[in-house]
PDB file of C-alpha atoms in Angstrom:
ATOM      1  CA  UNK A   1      89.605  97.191 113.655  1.00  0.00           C
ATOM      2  CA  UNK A   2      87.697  95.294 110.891  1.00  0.00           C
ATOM      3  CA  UNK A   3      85.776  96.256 107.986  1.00  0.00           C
ATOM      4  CA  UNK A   4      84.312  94.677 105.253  1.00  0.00           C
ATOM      5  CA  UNK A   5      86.627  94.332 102.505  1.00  0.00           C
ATOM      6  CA  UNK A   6      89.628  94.251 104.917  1.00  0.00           C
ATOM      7  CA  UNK A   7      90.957  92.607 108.250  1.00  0.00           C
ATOM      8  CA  UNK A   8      93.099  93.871 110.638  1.00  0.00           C
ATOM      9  CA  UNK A   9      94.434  91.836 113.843  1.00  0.00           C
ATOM     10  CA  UNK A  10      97.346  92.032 116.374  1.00  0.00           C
ATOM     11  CA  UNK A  11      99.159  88.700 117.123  1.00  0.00           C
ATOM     12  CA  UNK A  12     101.357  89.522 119.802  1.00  0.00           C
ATOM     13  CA  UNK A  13     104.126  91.638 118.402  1.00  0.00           C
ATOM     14  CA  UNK A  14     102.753  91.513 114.898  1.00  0.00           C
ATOM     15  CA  UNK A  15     100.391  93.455 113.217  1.00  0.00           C
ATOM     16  CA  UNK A  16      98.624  91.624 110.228  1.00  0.00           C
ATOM     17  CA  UNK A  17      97.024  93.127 107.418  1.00  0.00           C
ATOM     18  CA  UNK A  18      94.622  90.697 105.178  1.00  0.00           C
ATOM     19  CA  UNK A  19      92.829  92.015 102.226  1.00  0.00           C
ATOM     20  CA  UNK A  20      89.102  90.522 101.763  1.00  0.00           C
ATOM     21  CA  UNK A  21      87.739  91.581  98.450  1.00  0.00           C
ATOM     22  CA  UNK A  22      88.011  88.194  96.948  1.00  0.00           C
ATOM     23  CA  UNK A  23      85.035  88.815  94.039  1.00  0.00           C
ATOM     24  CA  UNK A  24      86.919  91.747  92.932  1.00  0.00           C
ATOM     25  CA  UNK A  25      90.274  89.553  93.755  1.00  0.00           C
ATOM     26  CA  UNK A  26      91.271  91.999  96.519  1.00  0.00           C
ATOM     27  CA  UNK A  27      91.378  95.283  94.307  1.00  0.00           C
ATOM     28  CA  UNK A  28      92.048  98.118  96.593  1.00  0.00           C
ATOM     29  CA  UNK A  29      89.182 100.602  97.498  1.00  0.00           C
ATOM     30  CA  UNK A  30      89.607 104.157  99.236  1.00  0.00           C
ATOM     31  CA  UNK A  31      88.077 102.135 102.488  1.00  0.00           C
ATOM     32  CA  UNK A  32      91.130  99.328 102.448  1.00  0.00           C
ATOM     33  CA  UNK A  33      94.031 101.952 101.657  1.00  0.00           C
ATOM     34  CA  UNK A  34      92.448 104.610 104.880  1.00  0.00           C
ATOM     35  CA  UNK A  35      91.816 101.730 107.350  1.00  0.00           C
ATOM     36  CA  UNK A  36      95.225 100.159 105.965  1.00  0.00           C
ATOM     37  CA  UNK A  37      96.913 103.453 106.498  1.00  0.00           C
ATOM     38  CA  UNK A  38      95.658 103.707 110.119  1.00  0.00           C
ATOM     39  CA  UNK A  39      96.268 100.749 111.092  1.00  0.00           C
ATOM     40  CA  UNK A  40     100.306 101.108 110.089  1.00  0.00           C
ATOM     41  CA  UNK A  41     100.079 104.719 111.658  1.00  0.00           C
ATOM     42  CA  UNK A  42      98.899 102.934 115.238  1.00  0.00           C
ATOM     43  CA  UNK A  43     101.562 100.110 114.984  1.00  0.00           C
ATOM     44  CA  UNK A  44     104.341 103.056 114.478  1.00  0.00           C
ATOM     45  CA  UNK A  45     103.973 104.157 117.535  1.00  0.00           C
ATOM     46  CA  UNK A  46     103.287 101.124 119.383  1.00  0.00           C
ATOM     47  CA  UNK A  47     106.241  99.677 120.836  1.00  0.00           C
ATOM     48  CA  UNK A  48     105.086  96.044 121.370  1.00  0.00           C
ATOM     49  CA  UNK A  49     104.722  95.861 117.427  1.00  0.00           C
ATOM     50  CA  UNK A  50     107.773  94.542 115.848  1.00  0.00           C
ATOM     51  CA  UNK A  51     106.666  93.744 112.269  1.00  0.00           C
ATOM     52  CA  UNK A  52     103.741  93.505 110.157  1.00  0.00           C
ATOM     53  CA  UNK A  53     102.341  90.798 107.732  1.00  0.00           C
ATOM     54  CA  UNK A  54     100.436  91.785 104.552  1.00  0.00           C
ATOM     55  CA  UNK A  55      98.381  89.512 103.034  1.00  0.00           C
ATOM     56  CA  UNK A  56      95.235  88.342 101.551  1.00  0.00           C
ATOM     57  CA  UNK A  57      92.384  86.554 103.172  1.00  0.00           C
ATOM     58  CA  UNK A  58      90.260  84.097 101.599  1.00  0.00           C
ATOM     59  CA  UNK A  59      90.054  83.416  97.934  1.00  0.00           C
ATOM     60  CA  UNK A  60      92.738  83.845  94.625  1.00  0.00           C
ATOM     61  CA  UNK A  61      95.130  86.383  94.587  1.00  0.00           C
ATOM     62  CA  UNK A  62      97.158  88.897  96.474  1.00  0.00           C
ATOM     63  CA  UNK A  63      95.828  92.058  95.069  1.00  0.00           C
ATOM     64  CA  UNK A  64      94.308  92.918  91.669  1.00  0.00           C
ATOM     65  CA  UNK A  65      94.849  96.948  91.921  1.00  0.00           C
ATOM     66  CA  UNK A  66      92.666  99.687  91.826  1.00  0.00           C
ATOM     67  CA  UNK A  67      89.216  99.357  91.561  1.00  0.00           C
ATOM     68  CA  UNK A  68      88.677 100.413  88.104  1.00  0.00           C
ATOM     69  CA  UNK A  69      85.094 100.058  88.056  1.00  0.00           C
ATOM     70  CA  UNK A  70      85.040 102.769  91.062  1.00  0.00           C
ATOM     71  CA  UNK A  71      87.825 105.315  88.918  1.00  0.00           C
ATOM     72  CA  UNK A  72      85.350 104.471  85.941  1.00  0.00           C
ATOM     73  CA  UNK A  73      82.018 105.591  87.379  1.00  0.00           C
ATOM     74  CA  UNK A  74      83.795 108.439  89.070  1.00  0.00           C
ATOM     75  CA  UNK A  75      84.486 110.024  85.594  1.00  0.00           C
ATOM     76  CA  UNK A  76      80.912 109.172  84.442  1.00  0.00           C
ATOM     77  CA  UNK A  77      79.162 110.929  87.796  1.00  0.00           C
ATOM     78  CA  UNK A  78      81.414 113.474  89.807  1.00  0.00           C
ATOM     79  CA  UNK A  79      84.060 114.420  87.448  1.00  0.00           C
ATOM     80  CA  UNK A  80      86.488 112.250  88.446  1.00  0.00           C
ATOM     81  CA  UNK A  81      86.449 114.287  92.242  1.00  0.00           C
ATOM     82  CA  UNK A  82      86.652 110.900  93.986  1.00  0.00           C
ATOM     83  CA  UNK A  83      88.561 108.981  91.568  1.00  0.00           C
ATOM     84  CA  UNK A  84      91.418 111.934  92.015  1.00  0.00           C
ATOM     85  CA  UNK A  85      90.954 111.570  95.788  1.00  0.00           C
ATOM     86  CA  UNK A  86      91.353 107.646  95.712  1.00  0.00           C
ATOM     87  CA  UNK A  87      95.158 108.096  93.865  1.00  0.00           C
ATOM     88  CA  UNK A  88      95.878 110.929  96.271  1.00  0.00           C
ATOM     89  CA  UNK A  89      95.415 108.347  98.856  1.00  0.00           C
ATOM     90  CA  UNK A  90      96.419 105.474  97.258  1.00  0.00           C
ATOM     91  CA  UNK A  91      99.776 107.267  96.774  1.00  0.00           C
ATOM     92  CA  UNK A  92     100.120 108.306 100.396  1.00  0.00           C
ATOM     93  CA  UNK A  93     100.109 104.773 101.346  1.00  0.00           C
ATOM     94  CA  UNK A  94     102.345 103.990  99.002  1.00  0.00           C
ATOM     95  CA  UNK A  95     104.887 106.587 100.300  1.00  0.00           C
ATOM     96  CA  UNK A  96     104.230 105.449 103.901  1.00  0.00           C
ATOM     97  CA  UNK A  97     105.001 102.097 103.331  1.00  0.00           C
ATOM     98  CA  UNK A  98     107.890 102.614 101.577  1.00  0.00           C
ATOM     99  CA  UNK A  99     109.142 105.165 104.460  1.00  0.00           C
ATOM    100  CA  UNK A 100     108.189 102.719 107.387  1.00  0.00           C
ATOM    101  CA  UNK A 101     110.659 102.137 110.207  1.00  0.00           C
ATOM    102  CA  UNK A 102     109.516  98.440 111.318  1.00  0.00           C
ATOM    103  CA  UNK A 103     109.453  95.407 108.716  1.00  0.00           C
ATOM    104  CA  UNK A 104     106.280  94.657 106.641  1.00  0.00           C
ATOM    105  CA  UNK A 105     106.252  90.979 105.310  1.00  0.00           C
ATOM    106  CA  UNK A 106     104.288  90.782 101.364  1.00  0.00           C
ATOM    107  CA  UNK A 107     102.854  87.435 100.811  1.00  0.00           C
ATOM    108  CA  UNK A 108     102.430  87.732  97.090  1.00  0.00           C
ATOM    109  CA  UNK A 109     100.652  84.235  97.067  1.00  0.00           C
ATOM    110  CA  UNK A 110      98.242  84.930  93.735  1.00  0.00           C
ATOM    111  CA  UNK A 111      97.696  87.693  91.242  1.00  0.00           C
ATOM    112  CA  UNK A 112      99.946  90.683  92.022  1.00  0.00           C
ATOM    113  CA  UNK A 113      99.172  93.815  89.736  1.00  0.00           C
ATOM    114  CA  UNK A 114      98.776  97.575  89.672  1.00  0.00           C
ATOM    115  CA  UNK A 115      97.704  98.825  93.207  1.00  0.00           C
ATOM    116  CA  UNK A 116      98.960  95.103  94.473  1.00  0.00           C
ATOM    117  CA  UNK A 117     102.368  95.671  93.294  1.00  0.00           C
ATOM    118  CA  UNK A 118     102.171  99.362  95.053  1.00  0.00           C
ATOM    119  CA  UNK A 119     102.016  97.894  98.171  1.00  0.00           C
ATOM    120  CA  UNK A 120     103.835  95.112  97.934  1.00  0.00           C
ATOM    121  CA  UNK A 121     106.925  96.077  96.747  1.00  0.00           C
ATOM    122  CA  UNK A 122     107.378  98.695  99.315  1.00  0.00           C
ATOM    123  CA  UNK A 123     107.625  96.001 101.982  1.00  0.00           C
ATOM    124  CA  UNK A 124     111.129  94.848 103.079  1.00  0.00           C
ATOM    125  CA  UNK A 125     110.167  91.087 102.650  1.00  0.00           C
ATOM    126  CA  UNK A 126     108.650  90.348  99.455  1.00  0.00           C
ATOM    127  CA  UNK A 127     107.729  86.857  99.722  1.00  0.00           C
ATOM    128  CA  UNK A 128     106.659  84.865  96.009  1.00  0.00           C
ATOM    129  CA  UNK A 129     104.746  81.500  95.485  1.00  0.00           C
ATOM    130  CA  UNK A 130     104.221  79.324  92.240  1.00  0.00           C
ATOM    131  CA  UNK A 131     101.054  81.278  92.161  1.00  0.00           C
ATOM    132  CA  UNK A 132     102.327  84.730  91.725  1.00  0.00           C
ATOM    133  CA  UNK A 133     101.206  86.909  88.831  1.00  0.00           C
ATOM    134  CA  UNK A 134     102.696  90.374  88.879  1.00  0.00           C
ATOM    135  CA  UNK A 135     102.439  92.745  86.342  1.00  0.00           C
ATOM    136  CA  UNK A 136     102.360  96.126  86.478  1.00  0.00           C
ATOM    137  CA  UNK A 137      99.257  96.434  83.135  1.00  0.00           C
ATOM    138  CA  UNK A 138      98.503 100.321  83.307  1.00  0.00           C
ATOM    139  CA  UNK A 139      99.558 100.867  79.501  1.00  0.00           C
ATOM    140  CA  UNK A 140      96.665  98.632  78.437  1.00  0.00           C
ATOM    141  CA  UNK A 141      94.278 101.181  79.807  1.00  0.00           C
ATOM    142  CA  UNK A 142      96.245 104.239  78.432  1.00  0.00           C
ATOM    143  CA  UNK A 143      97.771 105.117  81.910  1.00  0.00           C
ATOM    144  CA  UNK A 144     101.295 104.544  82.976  1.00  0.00           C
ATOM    145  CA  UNK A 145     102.981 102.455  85.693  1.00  0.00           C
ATOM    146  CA  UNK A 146     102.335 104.312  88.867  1.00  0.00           C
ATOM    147  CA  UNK A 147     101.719 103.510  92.458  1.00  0.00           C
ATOM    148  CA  UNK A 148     105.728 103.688  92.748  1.00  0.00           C
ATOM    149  CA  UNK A 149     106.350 101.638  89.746  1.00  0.00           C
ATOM    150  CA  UNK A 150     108.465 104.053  87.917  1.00  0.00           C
ATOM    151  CA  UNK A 151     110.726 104.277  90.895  1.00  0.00           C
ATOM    152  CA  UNK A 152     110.482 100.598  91.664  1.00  0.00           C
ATOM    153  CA  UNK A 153     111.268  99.148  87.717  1.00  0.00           C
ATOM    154  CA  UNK A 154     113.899 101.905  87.083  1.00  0.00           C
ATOM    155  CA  UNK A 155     116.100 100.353  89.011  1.00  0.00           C
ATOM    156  CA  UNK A 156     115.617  96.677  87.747  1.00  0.00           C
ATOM    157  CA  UNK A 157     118.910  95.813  85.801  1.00  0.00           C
ATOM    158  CA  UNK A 158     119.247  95.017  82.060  1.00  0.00           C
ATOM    159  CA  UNK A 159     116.464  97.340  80.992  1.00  0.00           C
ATOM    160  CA  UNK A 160     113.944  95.186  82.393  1.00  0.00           C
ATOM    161  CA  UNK A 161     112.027  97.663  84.231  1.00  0.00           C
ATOM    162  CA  UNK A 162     111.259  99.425  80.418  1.00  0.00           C
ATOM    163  CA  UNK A 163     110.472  96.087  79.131  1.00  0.00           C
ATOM    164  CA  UNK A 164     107.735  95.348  81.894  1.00  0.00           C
ATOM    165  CA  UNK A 165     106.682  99.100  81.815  1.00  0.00           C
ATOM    166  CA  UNK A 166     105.611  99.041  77.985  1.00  0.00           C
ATOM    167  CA  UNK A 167     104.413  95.422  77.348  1.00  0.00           C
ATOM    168  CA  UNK A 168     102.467  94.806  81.008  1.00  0.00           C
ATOM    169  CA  UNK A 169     104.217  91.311  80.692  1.00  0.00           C
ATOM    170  CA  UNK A 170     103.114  89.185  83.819  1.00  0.00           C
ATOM    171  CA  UNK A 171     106.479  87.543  86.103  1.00  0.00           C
ATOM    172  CA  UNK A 172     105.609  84.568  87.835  1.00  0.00           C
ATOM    173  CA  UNK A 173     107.032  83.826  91.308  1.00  0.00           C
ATOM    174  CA  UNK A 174     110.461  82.241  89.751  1.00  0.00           C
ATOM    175  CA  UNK A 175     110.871  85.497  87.585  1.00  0.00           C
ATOM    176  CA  UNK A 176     110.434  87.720  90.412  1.00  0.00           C
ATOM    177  CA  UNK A 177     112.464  86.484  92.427  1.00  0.00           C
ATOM    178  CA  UNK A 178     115.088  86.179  89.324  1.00  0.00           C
ATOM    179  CA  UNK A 179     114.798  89.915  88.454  1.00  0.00           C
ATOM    180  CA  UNK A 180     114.484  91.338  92.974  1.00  0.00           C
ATOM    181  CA  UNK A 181     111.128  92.134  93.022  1.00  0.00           C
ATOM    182  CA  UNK A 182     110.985  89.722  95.261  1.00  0.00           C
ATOM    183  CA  UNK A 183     113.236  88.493  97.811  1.00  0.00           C
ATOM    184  CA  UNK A 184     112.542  84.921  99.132  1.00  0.00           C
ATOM    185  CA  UNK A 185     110.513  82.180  97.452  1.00  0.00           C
ATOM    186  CA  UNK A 186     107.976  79.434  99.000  1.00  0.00           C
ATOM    187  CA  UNK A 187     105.596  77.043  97.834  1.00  0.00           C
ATOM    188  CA  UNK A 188     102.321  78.099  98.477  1.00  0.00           C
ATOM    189  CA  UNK A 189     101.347  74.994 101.131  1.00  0.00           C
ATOM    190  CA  UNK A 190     104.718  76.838 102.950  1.00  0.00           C
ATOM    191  CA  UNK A 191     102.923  80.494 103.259  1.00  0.00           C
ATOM    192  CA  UNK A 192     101.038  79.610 106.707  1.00  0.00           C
ATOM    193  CA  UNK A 193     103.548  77.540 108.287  1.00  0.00           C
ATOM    194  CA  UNK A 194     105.991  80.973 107.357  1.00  0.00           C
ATOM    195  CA  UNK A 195     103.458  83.373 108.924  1.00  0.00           C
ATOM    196  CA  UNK A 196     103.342  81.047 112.075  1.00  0.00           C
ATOM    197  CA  UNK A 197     106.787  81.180 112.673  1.00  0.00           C
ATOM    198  CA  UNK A 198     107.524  85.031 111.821  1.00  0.00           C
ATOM    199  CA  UNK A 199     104.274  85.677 114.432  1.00  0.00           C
ATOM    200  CA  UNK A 200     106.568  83.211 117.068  1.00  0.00           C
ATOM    201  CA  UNK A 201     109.842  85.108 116.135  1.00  0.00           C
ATOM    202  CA  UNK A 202     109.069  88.256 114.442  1.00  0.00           C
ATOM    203  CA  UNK A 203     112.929  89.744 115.123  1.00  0.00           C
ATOM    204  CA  UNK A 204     114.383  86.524 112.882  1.00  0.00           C
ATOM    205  CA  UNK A 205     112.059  87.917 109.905  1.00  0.00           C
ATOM    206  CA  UNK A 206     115.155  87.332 107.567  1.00  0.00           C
ATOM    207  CA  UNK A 207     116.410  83.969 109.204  1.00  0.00           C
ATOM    208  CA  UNK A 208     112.826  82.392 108.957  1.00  0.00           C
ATOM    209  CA  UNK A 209     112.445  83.170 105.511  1.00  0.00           C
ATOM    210  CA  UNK A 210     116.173  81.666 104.410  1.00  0.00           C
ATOM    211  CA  UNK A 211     115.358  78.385 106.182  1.00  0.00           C
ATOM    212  CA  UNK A 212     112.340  77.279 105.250  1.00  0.00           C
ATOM    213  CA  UNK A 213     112.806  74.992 101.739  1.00  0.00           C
ATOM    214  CA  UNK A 214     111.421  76.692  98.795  1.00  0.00           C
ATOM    215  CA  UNK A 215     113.465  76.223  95.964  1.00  0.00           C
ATOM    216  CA  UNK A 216     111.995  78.146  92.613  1.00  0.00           C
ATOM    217  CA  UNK A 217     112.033  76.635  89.090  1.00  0.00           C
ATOM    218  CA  UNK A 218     114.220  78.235  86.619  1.00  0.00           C
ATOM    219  CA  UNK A 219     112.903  81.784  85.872  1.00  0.00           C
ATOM    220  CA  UNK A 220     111.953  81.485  82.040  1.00  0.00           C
ATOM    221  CA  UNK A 221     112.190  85.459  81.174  1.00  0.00           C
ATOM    222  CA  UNK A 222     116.213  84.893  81.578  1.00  0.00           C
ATOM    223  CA  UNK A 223     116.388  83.054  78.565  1.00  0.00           C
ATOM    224  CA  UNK A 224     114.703  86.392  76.865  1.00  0.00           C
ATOM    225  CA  UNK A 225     117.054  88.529  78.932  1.00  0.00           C
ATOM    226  CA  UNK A 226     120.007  89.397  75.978  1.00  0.00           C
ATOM    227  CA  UNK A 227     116.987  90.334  73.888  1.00  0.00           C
ATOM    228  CA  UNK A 228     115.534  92.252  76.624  1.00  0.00           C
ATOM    229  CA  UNK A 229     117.763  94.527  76.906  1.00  0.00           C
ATOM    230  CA  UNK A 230     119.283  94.435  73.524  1.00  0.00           C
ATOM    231  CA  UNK A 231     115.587  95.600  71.513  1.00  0.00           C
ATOM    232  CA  UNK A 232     114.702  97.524  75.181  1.00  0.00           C
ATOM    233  CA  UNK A 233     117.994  99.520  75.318  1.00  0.00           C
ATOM    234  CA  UNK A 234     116.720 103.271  73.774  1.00  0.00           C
ATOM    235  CA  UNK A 235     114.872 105.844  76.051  1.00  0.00           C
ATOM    236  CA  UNK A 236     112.845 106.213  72.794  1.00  0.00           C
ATOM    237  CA  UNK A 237     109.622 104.551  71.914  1.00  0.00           C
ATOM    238  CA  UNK A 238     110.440 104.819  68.518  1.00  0.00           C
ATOM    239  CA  UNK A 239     113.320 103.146  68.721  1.00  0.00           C
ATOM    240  CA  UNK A 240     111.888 100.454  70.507  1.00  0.00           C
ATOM    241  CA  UNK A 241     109.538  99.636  68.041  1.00  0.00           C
ATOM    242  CA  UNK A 242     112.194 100.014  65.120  1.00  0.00           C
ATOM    243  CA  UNK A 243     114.573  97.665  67.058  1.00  0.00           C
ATOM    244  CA  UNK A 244     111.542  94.781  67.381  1.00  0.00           C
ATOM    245  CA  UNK A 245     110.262  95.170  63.387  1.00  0.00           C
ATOM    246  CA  UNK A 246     113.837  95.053  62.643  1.00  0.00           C
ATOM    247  CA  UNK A 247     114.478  91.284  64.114  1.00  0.00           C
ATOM    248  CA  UNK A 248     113.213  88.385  62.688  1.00  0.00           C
ATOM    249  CA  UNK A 249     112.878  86.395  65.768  1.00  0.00           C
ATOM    250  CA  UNK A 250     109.792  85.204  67.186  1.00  0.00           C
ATOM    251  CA  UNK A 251     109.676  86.480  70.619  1.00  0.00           C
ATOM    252  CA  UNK A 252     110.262  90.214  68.750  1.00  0.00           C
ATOM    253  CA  UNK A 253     107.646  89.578  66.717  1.00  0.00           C
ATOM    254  CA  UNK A 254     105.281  88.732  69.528  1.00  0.00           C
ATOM    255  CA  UNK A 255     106.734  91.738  71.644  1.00  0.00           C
ATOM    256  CA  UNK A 256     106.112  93.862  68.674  1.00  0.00           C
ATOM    257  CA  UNK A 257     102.342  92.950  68.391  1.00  0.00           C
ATOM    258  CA  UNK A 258     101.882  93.249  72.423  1.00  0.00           C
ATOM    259  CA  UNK A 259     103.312  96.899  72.139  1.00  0.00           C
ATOM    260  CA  UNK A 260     100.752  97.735  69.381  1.00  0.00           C
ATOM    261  CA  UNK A 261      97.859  96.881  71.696  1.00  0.00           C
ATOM    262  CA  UNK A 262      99.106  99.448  73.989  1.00  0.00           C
ATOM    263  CA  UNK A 263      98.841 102.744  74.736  1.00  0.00           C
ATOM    264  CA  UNK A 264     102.834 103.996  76.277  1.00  0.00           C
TER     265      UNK A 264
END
C-alpha cells in the first residue's frame, strides 16, 4: 500500500505510517492524508493490529504542514475548490485520529508544524527528540491555528496555548515535553532502537517508552512562564498588546514586535 510521497507497511501487529516528502520536508498532500486515512480505517478492523507507528521516512523533519504551495495555486486556478476539499479532508483525519480505539505512536524527530502538529498530537504517544521544532505558525499567513489546535492549546495550562496561538513561537523537544504536548522524550540515535522494541512488544507501548534513557535538558520557555501568563492572561487582543507595550522587559519587547508581524 505505497505511494509516492508516503509508505505504508505491516510489521507483525503494527501498522507503520512513514511520510516521504522530504523536499517539501514531509508537508501533507490530499494523496498522504486519503492513503493515510485508509490505511488506519483497514488496521481498525483488523484484529492482528495492535498499534500503529507514525513517522517520517528519509530526510529532516517530521512534518512541515499543509502544502501551501498546493492551497496557493488552488486560489489562483479553481477557486479554491480543491484547496477547500484538502482541509475537509485534512480535518477528517484529524478527527479520526483523535477518535481511534488502538494506540498510534508520533515520532516527532524534526520540524513539527501546522498539518504535522494535526496529526501528531492526536496520537496517544507523542514521542520528542533534541530535533523537534513544533509550532503551530498559521497567524503568520493570516489564518488561525487549526487542524485541532484550538482544542489541543486550550487546554495547555498557564495561558500557554494563547501565547503559542498568537506569536507561532517554535517549542523544542525539552519544551514540549515541559508544557504535555508531548509525552516521553529520546535522543534522536534512541528513535529506531524505540520503534524496534514497540514492533517486538507493541502491548508494553507505555513501558518501552519509560525505560529507555532519554533525559531532556531543561525546557527554556519555563523561565518565561510567570510572564507568559501574566502579559497572556486577557481573552482580548487588545489587551494583550497593552499588557506587552506596558513592560519594560526585554522578552515583552521582543513578544511585542513578533505579534506585530502577525495577523491574529
Amino acid at each position: 500500500m505505497n505511494t509516492e510521497d508516503i509508505l505504508i507497511h505491516r510489521h507483525g501487529a503494527v501498522g507503520h505510517i512513514s511520510l516521504n516528502r522530504p523536499k517539501a520536508l514531509h508537508a501533507l498532500t490530499l494523496d498522504m492524508c486519503h492513503a493515510m486515512s485508509a490505511a488506519l480505517t483497514e488496521w481498525a478492523d483488523d484484529d492482528g493490529i495492535e498499534a500503529v507507528i507514525l513517522d517520517h521516512a528519509e530526510g529532516r523533519g517530521f512534518c512541515a504542514g499543509g502544502d501551501i504551495a498546493f492551497l496557493r495555486n488552488s486560489a489562483l486556478n479553481d477557486g479554491g475548490v480543491s484547496g477547500r476539499r484538502f482541509f475537509h479532508d485534512e480535518y477528517q483525519l484529524n478527527h479520526q485520529m483523535m477518535t481511534y480505539a488502538k494506540p498510534i505512536v508520533a515520532f516527532m524527530d524534526g520540524i513539527t508544524m501546522g498539518g504535522g502538529v494535526g496529526i501528531a498530537l492526536p496520537c496517544k504517544y507523542r514521542v520528542a527528540t533534541e530535533n523537534t521544532r513544533l509550532a503551530m505558525p498559521e497567524t503568520g499567513i493570516g489564518l488561525f491555528p487549526d487542524v485541532g489546535g484550538g482544542w489541543h492549546l486550550s487546554r495547555l495550562g498557564g495561558r500557554l496555548g494563547q501565547f503559542l496561538a498568537l506569536t507561532g513561537a517554535r517549542l523544542d523537544g525539552a519544551e514540549c515535553l515541559w508544557a504535555g504536548l508531548a509525552t516521553h522524550y529520546l535522543p534522536a540515535e534512541m528513535v529506531a532502537d524505540a520503534k524496534a522494541r514497540i514492533i517486538e512488544k507493541p502491548g508494553r507501548i507505555s513501558g518501552v517508552l519509560s525505560e529507555m534513557p532519554g533525559t531532556p535538558p531543561k525546557a527554556r520557555i519555563e523561565d518565561n512562564a510567570d510572564k507568559i501568563a501574566r502579559h497572556f492572561a486577557s481573552e482580548r487582543l487588545e489587551d494583550i498588546v497593552a499588557s506587552l507595550d506596558a513592560s519594560d522587559d526585554e522578552w515583552a519587547a521582543k513578544e511585542r514586535a513578533t505579534l506585530g508581524t502577525k495577523s491574529p
